[in-house]
Short mmCIF file of C-alpha atoms and ligand atoms in Angstrom, two decimals:
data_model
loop_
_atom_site.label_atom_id
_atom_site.label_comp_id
_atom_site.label_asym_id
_atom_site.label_seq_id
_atom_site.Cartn_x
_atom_site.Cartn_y
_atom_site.Cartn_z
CA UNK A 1 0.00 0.00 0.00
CA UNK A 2 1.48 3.26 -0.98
CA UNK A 3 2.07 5.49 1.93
CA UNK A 4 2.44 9.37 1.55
CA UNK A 5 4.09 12.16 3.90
CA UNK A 6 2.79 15.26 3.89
CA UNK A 7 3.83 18.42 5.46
CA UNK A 8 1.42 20.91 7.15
CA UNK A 9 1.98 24.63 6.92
CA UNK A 10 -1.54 25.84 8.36
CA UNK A 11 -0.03 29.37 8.96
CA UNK A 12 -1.94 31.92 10.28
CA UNK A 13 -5.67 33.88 10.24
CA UNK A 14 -8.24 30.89 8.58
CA UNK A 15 -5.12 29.02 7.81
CA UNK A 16 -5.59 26.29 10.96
CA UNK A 17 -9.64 25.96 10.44
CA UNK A 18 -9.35 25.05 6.56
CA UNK A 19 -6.43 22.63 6.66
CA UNK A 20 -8.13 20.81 9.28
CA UNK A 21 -10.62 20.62 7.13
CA UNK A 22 -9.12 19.27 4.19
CA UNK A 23 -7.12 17.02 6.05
CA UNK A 24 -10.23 15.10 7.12
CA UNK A 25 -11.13 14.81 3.46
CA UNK A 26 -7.54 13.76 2.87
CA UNK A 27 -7.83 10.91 5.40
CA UNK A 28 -11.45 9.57 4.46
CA UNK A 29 -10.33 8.85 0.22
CA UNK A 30 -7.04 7.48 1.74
CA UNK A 31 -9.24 4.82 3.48
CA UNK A 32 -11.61 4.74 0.30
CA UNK A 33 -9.19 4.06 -2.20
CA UNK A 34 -6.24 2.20 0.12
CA UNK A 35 -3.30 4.58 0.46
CA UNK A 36 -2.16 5.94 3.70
CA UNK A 37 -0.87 9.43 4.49
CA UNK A 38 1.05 10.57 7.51
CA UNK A 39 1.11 14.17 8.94
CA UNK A 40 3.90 16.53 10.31
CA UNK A 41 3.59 20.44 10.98
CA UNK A 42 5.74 23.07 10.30
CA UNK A 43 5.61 26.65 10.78
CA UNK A 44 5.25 29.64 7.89
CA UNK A 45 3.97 32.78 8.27
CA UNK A 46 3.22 34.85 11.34
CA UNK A 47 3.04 32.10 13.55
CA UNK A 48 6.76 31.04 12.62
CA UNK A 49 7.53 34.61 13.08
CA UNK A 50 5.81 34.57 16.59
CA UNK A 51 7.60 31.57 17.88
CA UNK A 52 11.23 31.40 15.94
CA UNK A 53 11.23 35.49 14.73
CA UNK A 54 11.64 34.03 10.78
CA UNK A 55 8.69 33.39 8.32
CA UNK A 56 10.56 30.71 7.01
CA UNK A 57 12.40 28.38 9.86
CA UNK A 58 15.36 26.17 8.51
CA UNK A 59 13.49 23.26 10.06
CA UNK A 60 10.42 24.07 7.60
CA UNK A 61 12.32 23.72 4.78
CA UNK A 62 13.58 20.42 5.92
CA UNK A 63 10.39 18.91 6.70
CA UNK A 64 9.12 19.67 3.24
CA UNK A 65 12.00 18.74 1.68
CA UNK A 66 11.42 15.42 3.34
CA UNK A 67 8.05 14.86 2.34
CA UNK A 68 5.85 13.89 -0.45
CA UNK A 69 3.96 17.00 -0.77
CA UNK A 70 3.21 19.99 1.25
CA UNK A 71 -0.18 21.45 2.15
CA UNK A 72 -0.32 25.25 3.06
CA UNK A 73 -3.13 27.11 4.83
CA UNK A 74 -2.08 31.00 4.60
CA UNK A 75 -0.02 33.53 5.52
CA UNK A 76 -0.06 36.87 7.13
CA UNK A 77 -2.10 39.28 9.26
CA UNK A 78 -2.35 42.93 10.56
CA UNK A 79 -0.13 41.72 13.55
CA UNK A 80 2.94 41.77 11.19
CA UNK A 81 2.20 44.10 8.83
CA UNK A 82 4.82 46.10 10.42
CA UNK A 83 7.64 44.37 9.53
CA UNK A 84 10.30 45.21 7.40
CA UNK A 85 9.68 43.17 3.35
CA UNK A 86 12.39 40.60 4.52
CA UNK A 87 10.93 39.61 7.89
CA UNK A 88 6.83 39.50 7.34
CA UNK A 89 5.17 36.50 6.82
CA UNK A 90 4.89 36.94 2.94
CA UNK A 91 8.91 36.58 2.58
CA UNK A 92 8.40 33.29 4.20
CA UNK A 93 6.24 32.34 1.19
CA UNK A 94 8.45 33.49 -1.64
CA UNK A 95 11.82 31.61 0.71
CA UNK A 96 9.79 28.28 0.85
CA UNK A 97 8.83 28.44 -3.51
CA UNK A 98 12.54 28.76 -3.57
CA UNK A 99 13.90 26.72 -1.20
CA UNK A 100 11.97 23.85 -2.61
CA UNK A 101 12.47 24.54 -6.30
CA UNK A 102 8.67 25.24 -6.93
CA UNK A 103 8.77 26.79 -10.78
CA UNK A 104 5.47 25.99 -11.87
CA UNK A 105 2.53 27.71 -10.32
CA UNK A 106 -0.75 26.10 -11.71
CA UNK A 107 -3.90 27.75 -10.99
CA UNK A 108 -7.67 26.47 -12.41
CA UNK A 109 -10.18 28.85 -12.80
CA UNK A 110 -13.31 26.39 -12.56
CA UNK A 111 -17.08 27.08 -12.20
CA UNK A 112 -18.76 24.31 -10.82
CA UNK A 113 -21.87 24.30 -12.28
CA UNK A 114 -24.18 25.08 -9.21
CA UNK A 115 -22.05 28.11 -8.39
CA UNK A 116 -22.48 29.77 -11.85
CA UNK A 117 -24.53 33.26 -10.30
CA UNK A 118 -21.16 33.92 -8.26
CA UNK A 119 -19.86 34.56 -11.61
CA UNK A 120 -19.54 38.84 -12.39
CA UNK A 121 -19.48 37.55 -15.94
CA UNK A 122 -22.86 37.04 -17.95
CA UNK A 123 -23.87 33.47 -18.14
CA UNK A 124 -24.21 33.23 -21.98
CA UNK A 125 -20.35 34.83 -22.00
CA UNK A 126 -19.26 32.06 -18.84
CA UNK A 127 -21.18 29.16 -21.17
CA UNK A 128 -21.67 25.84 -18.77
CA UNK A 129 -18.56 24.86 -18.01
CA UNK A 130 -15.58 27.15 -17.73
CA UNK A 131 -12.21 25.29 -17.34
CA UNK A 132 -9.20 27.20 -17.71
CA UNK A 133 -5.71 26.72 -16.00
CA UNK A 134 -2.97 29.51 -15.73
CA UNK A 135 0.70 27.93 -16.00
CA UNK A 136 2.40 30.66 -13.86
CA UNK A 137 6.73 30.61 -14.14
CA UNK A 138 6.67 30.98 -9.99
CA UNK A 139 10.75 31.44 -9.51
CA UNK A 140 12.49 33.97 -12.32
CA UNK A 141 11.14 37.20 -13.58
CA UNK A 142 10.79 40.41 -12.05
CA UNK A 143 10.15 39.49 -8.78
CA UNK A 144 13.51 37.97 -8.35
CA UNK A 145 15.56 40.09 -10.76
CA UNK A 146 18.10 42.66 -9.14
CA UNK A 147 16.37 45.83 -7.88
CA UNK A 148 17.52 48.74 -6.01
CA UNK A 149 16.56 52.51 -5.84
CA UNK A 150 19.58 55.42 -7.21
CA UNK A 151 19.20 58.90 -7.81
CA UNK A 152 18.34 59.65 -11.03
CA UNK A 153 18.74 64.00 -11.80
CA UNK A 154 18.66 64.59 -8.04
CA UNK A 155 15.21 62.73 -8.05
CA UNK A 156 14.64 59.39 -5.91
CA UNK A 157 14.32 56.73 -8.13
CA UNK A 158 13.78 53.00 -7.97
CA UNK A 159 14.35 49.71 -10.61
CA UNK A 160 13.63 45.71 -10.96
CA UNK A 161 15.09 43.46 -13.40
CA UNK A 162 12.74 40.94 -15.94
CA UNK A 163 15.29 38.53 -16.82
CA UNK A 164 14.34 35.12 -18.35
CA UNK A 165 17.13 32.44 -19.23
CA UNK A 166 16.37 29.91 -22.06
CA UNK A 167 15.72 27.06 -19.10
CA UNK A 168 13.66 28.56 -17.26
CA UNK A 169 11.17 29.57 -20.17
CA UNK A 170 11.96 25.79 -21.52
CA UNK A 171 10.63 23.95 -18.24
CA UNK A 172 7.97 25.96 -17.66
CA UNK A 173 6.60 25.57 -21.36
CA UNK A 174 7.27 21.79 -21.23
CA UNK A 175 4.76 21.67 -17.78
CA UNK A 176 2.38 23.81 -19.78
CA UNK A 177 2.51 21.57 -23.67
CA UNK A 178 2.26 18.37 -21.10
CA UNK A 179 -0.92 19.47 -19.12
CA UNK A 180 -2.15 20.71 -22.34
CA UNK A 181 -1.94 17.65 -23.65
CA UNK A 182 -3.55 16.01 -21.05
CA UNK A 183 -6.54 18.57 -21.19
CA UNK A 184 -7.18 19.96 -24.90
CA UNK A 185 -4.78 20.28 -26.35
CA UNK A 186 -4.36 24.21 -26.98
CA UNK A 187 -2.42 26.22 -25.39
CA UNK A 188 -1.79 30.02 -25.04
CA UNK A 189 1.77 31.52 -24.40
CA UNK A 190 0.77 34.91 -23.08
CA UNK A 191 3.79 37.73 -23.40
CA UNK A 192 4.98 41.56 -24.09
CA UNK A 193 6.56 40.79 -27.46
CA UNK A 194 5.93 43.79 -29.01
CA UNK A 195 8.25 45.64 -26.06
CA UNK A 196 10.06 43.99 -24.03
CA UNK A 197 13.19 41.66 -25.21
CA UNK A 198 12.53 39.35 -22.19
CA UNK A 199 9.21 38.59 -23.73
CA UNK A 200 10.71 38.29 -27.40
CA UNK A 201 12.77 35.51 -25.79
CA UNK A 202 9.87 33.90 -24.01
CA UNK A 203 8.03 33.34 -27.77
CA UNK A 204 10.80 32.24 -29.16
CA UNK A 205 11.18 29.51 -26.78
CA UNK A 206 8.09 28.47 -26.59
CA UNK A 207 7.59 27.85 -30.28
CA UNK A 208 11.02 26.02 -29.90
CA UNK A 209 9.38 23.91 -27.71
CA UNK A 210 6.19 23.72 -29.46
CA UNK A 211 8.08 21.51 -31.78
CA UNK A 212 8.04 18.51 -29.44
CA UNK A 213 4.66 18.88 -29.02
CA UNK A 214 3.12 18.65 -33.13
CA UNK A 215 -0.25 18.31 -31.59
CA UNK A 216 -0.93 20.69 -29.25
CA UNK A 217 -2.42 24.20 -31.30
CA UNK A 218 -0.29 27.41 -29.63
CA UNK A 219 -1.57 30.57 -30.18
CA UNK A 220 0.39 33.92 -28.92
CA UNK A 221 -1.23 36.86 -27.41
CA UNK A 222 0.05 40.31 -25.52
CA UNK A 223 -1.24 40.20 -21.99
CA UNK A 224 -2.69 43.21 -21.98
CA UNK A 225 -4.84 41.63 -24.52
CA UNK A 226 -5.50 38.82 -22.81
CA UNK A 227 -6.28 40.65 -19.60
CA UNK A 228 -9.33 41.85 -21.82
CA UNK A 229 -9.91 38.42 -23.58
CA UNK A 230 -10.24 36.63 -20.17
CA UNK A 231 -13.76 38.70 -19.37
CA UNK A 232 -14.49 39.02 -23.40
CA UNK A 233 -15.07 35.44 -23.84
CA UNK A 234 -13.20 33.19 -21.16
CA UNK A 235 -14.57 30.21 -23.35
CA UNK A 236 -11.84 30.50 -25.94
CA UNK A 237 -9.25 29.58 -23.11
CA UNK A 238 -7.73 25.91 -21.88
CA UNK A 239 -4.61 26.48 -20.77
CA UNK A 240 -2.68 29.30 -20.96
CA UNK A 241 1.55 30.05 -19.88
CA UNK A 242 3.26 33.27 -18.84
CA UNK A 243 5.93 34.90 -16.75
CA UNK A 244 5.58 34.90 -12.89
CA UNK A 245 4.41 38.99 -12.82
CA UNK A 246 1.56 38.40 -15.67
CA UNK A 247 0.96 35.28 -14.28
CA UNK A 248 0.72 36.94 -11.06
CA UNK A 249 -1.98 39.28 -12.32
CA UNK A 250 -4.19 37.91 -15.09
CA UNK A 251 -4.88 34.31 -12.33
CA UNK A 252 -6.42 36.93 -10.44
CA UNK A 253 -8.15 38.01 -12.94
CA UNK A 254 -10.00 34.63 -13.89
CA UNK A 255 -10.78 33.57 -10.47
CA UNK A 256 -12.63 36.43 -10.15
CA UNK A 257 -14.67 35.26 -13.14
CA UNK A 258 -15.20 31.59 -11.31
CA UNK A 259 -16.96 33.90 -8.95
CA UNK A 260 -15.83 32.90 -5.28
CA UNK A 261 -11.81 33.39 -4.11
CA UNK A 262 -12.69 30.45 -1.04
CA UNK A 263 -13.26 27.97 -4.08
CA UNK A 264 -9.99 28.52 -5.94
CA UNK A 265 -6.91 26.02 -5.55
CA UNK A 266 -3.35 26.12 -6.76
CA UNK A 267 -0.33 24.04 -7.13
CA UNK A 268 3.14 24.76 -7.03
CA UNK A 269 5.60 22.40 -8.79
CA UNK A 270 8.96 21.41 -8.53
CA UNK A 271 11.42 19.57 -10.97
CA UNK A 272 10.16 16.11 -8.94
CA UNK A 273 7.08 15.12 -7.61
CA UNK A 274 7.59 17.44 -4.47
CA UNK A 275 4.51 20.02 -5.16
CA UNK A 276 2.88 22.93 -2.38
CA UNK A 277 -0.99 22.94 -2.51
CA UNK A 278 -2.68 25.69 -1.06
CA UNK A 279 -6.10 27.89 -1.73
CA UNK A 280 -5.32 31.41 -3.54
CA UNK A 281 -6.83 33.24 -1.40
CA UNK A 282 -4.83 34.58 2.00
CA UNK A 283 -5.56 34.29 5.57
CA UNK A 284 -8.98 36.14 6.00
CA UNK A 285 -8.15 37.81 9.58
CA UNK A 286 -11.39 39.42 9.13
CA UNK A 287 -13.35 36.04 9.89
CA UNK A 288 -10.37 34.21 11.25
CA UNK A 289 -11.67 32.18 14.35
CA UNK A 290 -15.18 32.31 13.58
CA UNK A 291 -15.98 29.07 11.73
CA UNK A 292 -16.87 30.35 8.70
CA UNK A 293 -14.62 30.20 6.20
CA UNK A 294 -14.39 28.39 3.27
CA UNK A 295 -13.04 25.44 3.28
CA UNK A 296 -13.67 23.94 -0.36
CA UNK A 297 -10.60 25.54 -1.85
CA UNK A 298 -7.98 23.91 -0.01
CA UNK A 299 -9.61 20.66 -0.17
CA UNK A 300 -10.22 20.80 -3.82
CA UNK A 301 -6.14 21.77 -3.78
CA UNK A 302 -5.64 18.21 -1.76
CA UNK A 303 -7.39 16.99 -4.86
CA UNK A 304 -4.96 18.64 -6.95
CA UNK A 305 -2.03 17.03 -5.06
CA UNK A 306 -3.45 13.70 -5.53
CA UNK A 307 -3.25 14.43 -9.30
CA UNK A 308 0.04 15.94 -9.94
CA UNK A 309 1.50 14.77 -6.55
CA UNK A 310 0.83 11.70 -5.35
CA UNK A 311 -0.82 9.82 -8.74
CA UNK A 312 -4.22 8.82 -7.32
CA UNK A 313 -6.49 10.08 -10.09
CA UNK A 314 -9.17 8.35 -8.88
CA UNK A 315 -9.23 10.07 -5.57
CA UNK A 316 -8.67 13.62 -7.17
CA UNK A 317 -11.97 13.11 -9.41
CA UNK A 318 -13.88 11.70 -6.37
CA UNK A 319 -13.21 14.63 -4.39
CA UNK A 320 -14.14 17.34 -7.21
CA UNK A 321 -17.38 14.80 -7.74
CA UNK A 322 -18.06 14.97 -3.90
CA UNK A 323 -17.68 19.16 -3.72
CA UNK A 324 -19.82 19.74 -6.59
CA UNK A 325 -22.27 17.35 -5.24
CA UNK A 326 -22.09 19.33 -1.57
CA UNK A 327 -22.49 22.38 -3.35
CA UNK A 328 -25.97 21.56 -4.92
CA UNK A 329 -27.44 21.93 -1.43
CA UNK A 330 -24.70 23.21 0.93
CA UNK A 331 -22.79 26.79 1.58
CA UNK A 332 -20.69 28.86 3.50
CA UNK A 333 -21.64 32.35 3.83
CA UNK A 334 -19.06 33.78 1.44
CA UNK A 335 -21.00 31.33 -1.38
CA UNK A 336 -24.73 31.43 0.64
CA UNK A 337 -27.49 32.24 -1.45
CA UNK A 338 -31.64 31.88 -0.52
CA UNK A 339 -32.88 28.38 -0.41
CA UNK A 340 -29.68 26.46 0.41
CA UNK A 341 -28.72 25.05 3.53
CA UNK A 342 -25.79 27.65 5.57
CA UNK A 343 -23.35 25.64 7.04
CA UNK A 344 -19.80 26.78 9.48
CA UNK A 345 -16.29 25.57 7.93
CA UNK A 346 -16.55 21.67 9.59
CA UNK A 347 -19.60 21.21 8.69
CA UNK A 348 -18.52 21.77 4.73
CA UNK A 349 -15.45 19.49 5.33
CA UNK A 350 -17.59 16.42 7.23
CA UNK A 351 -20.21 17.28 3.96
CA UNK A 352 -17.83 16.60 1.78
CA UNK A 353 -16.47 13.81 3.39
CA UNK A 354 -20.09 12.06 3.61
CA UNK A 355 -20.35 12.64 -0.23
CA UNK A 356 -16.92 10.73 -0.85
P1 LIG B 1 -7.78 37.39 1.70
O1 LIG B 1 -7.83 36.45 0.58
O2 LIG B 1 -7.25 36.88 2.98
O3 LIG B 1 -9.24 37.97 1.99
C1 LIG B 1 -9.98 38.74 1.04
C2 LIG B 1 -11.48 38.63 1.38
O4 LIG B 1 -11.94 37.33 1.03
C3 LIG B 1 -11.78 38.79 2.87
O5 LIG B 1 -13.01 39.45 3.02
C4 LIG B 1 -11.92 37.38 3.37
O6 LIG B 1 -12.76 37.22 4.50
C5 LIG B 1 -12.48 36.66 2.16
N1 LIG B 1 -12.02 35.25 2.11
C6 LIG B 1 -10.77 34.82 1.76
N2 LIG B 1 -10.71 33.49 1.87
C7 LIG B 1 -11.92 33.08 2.28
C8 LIG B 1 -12.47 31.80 2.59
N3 LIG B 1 -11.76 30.66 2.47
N4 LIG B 1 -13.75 31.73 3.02
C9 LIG B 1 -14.49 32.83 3.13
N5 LIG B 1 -14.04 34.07 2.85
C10 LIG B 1 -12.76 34.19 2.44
O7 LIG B 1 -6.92 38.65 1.20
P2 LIG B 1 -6.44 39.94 1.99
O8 LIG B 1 -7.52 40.38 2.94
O9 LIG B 1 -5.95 40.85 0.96
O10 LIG B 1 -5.19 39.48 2.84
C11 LIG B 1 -5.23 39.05 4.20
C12 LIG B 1 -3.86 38.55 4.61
O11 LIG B 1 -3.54 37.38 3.85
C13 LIG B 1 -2.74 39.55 4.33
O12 LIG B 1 -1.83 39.49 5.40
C14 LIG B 1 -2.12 39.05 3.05
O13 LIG B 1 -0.76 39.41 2.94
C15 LIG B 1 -2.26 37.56 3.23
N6 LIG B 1 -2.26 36.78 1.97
C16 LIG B 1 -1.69 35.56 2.03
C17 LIG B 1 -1.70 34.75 0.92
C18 LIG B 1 -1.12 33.37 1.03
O14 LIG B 1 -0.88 32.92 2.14
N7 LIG B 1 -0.89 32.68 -0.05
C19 LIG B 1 -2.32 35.17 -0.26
C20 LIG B 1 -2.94 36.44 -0.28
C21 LIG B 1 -2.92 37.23 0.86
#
C-alpha cells in the first residue's frame, strides 16, 4: 500500500480551520481508495515569526524537503504588517517556492456548475462549463531580478530586473505543452513581445518547444490583450503560460470570473514530484476564528495534489465529484445564497467527506 508524507503549513488567520478541514477529506479517500498518508507540521507565516522570529524556519524547509507534498493554509495578518519586506510572513512564502524549487505555479479557474450566479461575468459569456488553468513561471522574472533605488537628476528613483534564461522559459513551457496535452490540447503563451526583449525571448522559446509537441495548437497573445480576452469570452481559453508577474496578475483576474476566491486552488511544482498545494486566497483575519470560512478551496487543492502529486487520479476526481455534489445543497456564507442550507467551515469538510 502506498504510503504518503505530507507536510502541514496551516499558517496563520483561517489558515488552521481550513487545513483541518481538508485534512479530514484527505484521510477519508485514503481509506476509500487504500493509500495511507502521515502528517507533520511546520511553521510559515506569522506564527513562525511569533515563535522562531523568521517566516521561514530552517526546520520548515527540511520537513518539506522530506516529504511527499506539502499542504499550506495561509499567511499573514495585521499583527505583522509592520515588519520590514524581509521579515513578514509573505517573505516566508516566496523563501519556501525557492527553497523547494517550486517553478510551476498552476492555478484552475473552474465554475462548478451550481455556483455559476457567483460569476460577475454574464452566463451566456461564462457558457456551462468554464475550465481554464494559468501555468504561472513561480521562480524567475521580475520578482527575483536585481532591484535597487539610485538617484536619477537629483530625483529618488527606484528599478527591478525581468530577466528570463532559455531554461527557465523551456521547463515551464514543457509543464504547460504536457498538461495541455492532457486537457485539450491548446495552449496560449501569453507575453509583451511587441516591447520587451525578455518577452521576445519567451516566444521564441516556446515555439522552440512547441516543436516537441506537433499536436498541441499554440496561439500567442500580448497580456494586456488577454487581460481583456479573459472577461471578453473566457470560453476561448484551456490552458494558458506566462511569466511569474503576468501570471501573477491575469490568475487573479479569472478567479474572479469563477466567482468565489474560497473555491480557488493552486499548485506549485517542482522539478520532482515534491509540489505545495494551497487555496489562492490569504488568511482572511477578518473572519479568522469564527468558523466560517471556506473550506472547499484547499480541499479541492488536496485533490490537486493527488493528481500531480501523489498519482491517485481516482481520488482527485472523487473529491471534485463529492464538492460539486455538496455544493448543490450546501454553503458557507461567502458562497450562501436563498434556499440552500448555511453551514460553518466543519460542517462543509464532514459534507464533503459524507459525499466521498
Ligand atoms: P484574503 O484572501 O485573505 O481575503 C480577502 C477577502 O476574502 C476577505 O473578506 C476574506 O474574508 C475573504 N475570504 C478569503 N478566503 C476566504 C475563505 N476561504 N472563506 C471565506 N471568505 C474568504 O486577502 P487579503 O484580505 O488581501 O489578505 C489578508 C492577509 O492574507 C494579508 O496578510 C495578506 O498578505 C495575506 N495573503 C496571504 C496569501 C497566502 O498565504 N498565499 C495570499 C494572499 C494574501
Amino acid at each position: 500500500m502506498a504510503n504518503y508524507k505530507i507536510t502541514l503549513l496551516k499558517g496563520d488567520g483561517i489558515g488552521p480551520e481550513i487545513v483541518n478541514q481538508a485534512v479530514k477529506v484527505l484521510d477519508k479517500a485514503a481509506e476509500k481508495f487504500g493509500f495511507g498518508v502521515e502528517y507533520d507540521e511546520a511553521l510559515l507565516g506569522g506564527c513562525a515569526i511569533d515563535a522562531t522570529g523568521v517566516p521561514l524556519p530552517d526546520e520548515t524547509v527540511a520537513k518539506c524537503k522530506a516529504s511527499d507534498s506539502v499542504i499550506l493554509g495561509a499567511v499573514g495578518g495585521p499583527k505583522w504588517d509592520t515588519l520590514p519586506g524581509n521579515k513578514r510572513p509573505e517573505a516566508g512564502l516566496l523563501g519556501i517556492r525557492g527553497a523547494l524549487g517550486l517553478f510551476a505555479n498552476l492555478r484552475p479557474s473552474v465554475i462548478f456548475g451550481p455556483l455559476k450566479s457567483a460569476s460577475p461575468i454574464k452566463d451566456d459569456i461564462i457558457g456551462d462549463n468554464m475550465d481554464i488553468m494559468i501555468v504561472r513561471e513561480l521562480t524567475g522574472g521580475i520578482y527575483f531580478g536585481e532591484r535597487g533605488r539610485k538617484e536619477v537628476e537629483g530625483q529618488p528613483a527606484a528599478w527591478d530586473t525581468e530577466m528570463y534564461t532559455v531554461p527557465e522559459i523551456e521547463r515551464i513551457a514543457r509543464v504547460a505543452f504536457d498538461l495541455a496535452m492532457k486537457r485539450n490540447k491548446k495552449l496560449t503563451s501569453v507575453d509583451k513581445a511587441n516591447v520587451l526583449e525578455s518577452s521576445r525571448l519567451w516566444r521564441e522559446t516556446v515555439i522552440n518547444v512547441s516543436k516537441d509537441y506537433p499536436e498541441v495548437e499554440l496561439n500567442h497573445m500580448y497580456v494586456d490583450n488577454c487581460a481583456m480576452q479573459l472577461v471578453r469570452n473566457p470560453k476561448q481559453f484551456d490552458v494558458i503560460v506566462t511569466s511569474n508577474i503576468f501570471g501573477d496578475i491575469l490568475s487573479d483576474e479569472a478567479s474572479m470570473i469563477a466567482g468565489s476566491i474560497g473555491m480557488l486552488a493552486s499548485a506549485s511544482l517542482s522539478e520532482g514530484k515534491l509540489g505545495l498545494y494551497e487555496p489562492i486566497h490569504g488568511s482572511a483575519p477578518d473572519i479568522a476564528g469564527l468558523g466560517i470560512a471556506n473550506p472547499l478551496a484547499t480541499i479541492l487543492s488536496v485533490a490537486m495534489m493527488l493528481r500531480y502529486s501523489l498519482n491517485q487520479p481516482k481520488a482527485a476526481e472523487a473529491i471534485e465529484a463529492a464538492v460539486a455534489k455538496t455544493l448543490e445543497t450546501n454553503r458557507t456564507p461567502d458562497i450562501y445564497e436563498d434556499g440552500m442550507n448555511k453551514v460553518s467551515c466543519e460542517e462543509m469538510g464532514d459534507l464533503v467527506c459524507a459525499a466521498l
